[in-house]
Amino acid sequence: MAVFKPENVEDFYEIGEVLGSGHFAQVRKVHERATGTYWAGKFLKIRKNACSRLGLDRSRLEEEVDILHAIQHPNIITLKDVFESRAEVVLVLELVTGGELFDFIAEKENLLESEAIEFMEQILKGLGFMHSKNIVHFDLKPENIMLSDRVAPHPNIKLIDFGLAHRFHQGEEYRSSSGTPQYIAPEVITSDPLSTAADMWSIGVITFILLSGLSPFQGDTDDETLRNIIIMNYEFAAQYFSMTSSMAKDFIQKLLVKDPSERMTAEECLLHPWIKPITRTQVAKRNRSSINMKSFKKFNARRKWKMSYNMVWMCNRLVRLNLLCKGRSEADPLERQCESDVEDGESKPASLLRRRLSSSS
Ligand code: ATP
């Protein structure tokens, strides 16, 4: 069971600049007073009571913390400390300074498949490790794949945000309707029992986007996206995949499989010839093929724009919620920033958007 320290985080860490914000958290650079080391402080608000629309359940935070303690791996963010006050929990995490993988790639002029595979391999190693411990991320998407340091010759992948992750107990049937529409597996939409295979579907979607700059199931609305996933409406459009190797397409096809039990596992992915070529021809194919950089850059620019749009939308919603709350009671003086308070997208269609808004919807 994780220990939540009751002390004031500011007695141990000096709180610095904002590094990023999510729907439930604000992440700030923090400076450990005793050692001078920099860390990332993830500030999460706790729901005050069952009726409250603001904040997260403490039990949910306990699960996130327990999971982070259980998965220490070079490609997964490390948790150092946890503090708890009346209104918020602060996770002190390893500081990641390299930004998002997709932003790093979008700055390049071109990228060979073999170079993209170096990143995919690290993602799969982190994921394989989690899955071996029966832990599933359930929110794999470009925003949650970061680089520890972008100036290193071979930047190291760090998987972040375990806010939806779940540890399966033996024989447990687990269903969840949370996730980000573009990346969720069909069994999430149909409320079927879930497994590690749900993450593997997301890997298929992320690889598809990485190679082509196209999101395989993206519709004009979230409902349309979800329908496209259910009916498996995707194709390798020739104009986007002209530079892609047949091995890469095979890799994706073995992940975007409707039946979860038929999908490749992380361990199987690591042995697929696209990731681990055996013959010289396979090596050559990877070195001849490249990602569709023009299309990828467009995808990434649109993704960033939509993330900013969603953030503004959430801020506006919080302002409305706060005005309502203030009408009834005193506002929370510890409130740090709007994003972390927003819960549902009431104007969003599907119930499975309970915890997340798509960055691309
Ligand atoms: P979501 O909206 O996806 O639920 P969240 O509220 O759970 O997100 P995170 O995704 O964990 O929050 O963090 C929000 C942002 O803060 C990230 O997108 C990233 O930019 C930044 N961030 C998170 N963890 C770190 C870290 N360890 N080091 C540096 N920046 C980080």
Coordinates of C-alpha atoms and ligand atoms in Angstrom, one line a residue, residues 19-25 27 40 42 77 93-96 139 141 143-144 146 160-161 355-356, ligand 1:
L19 CA 5.6 22.0 -17.4
G20 CA 2.2 20.8 -18.6
S21 CA -1.4 20.4 -17.8
G22 CA -3.9 17.6 -18.3
H23 CA -7.6 17.2 -17.6
F24 CA -6.9 16.4 -13.9
A25 CA -3.5 17.6 -13.1
V27 CA 2.6 19.4 -13.6
A40 CA 8.2 17.0 -11.8
K42 CA 2.0 16.4 -10.5
I77 CA 8.3 7.3 -15.5
L93 CA 8.0 12.2 -10.5
E94 CA 11.2 11.8 -12.4
L95 CA 11.6 15.0 -14.5
V96 CA 11.3 14.4 -18.2
D139 CA -4.5 5.6 -22.3
K141 CA -1.5 8.2 -27.1
E143 CA 0.7 12.9 -25.5
N144 CA 1.7 10.2 -23.1
M146 CA 7.7 11.4 -23.9
I160 CA 3.7 8.8 -18.6
D161 CA 0.2 9.3 -17.2
R355 CA -12.5 10.9 -18.3
R356 CA -10.9 12.1 -21.5
Ligands
ATP1 P1 -4.7 13.7 -19.1 O1 -5.4 14.9 -19.4 O2 -4.2 13.0 -20.3 O3 -5.5 12.8 -18.1 P2 -3.2 14.2 -16.7 O4 -4.1 15.2 -16.1 O5 -3.3 12.8 -16.0 O6 -3.4 14.1 -18.2 P3 -0.4 14.0 -17.3 O7 -0.7 13.6 -18.7 O8 0.3 13.1 -16.4 O9 -1.7 14.7 -16.6 O10 0.5 15.3 -17.4 C1 0.1 16.5 -18.1 C2 1.3 17.0 -18.9 O11 2.3 17.4 -18.0 C3 1.9 16.1 -19.8 O12 1.2 16.1 -21.1 C4 3.3 16.6 -19.9 O13 3.4 17.6 -20.9 C5 3.6 17.1 -18.6 N1 4.3 16.1 -17.7 C6 3.7 15.1 -17.1 N2 4.6 14.3 -16.4 C7 5.8 14.9 -16.6 C8 7.2 14.7 -16.2 N3 7.4 13.6 -15.4 N4 8.1 15.5 -16.6 C9 7.8 16.6 -17.4 N5 6.6 16.9 -17.8 C10 5.6 16.1 -17.5

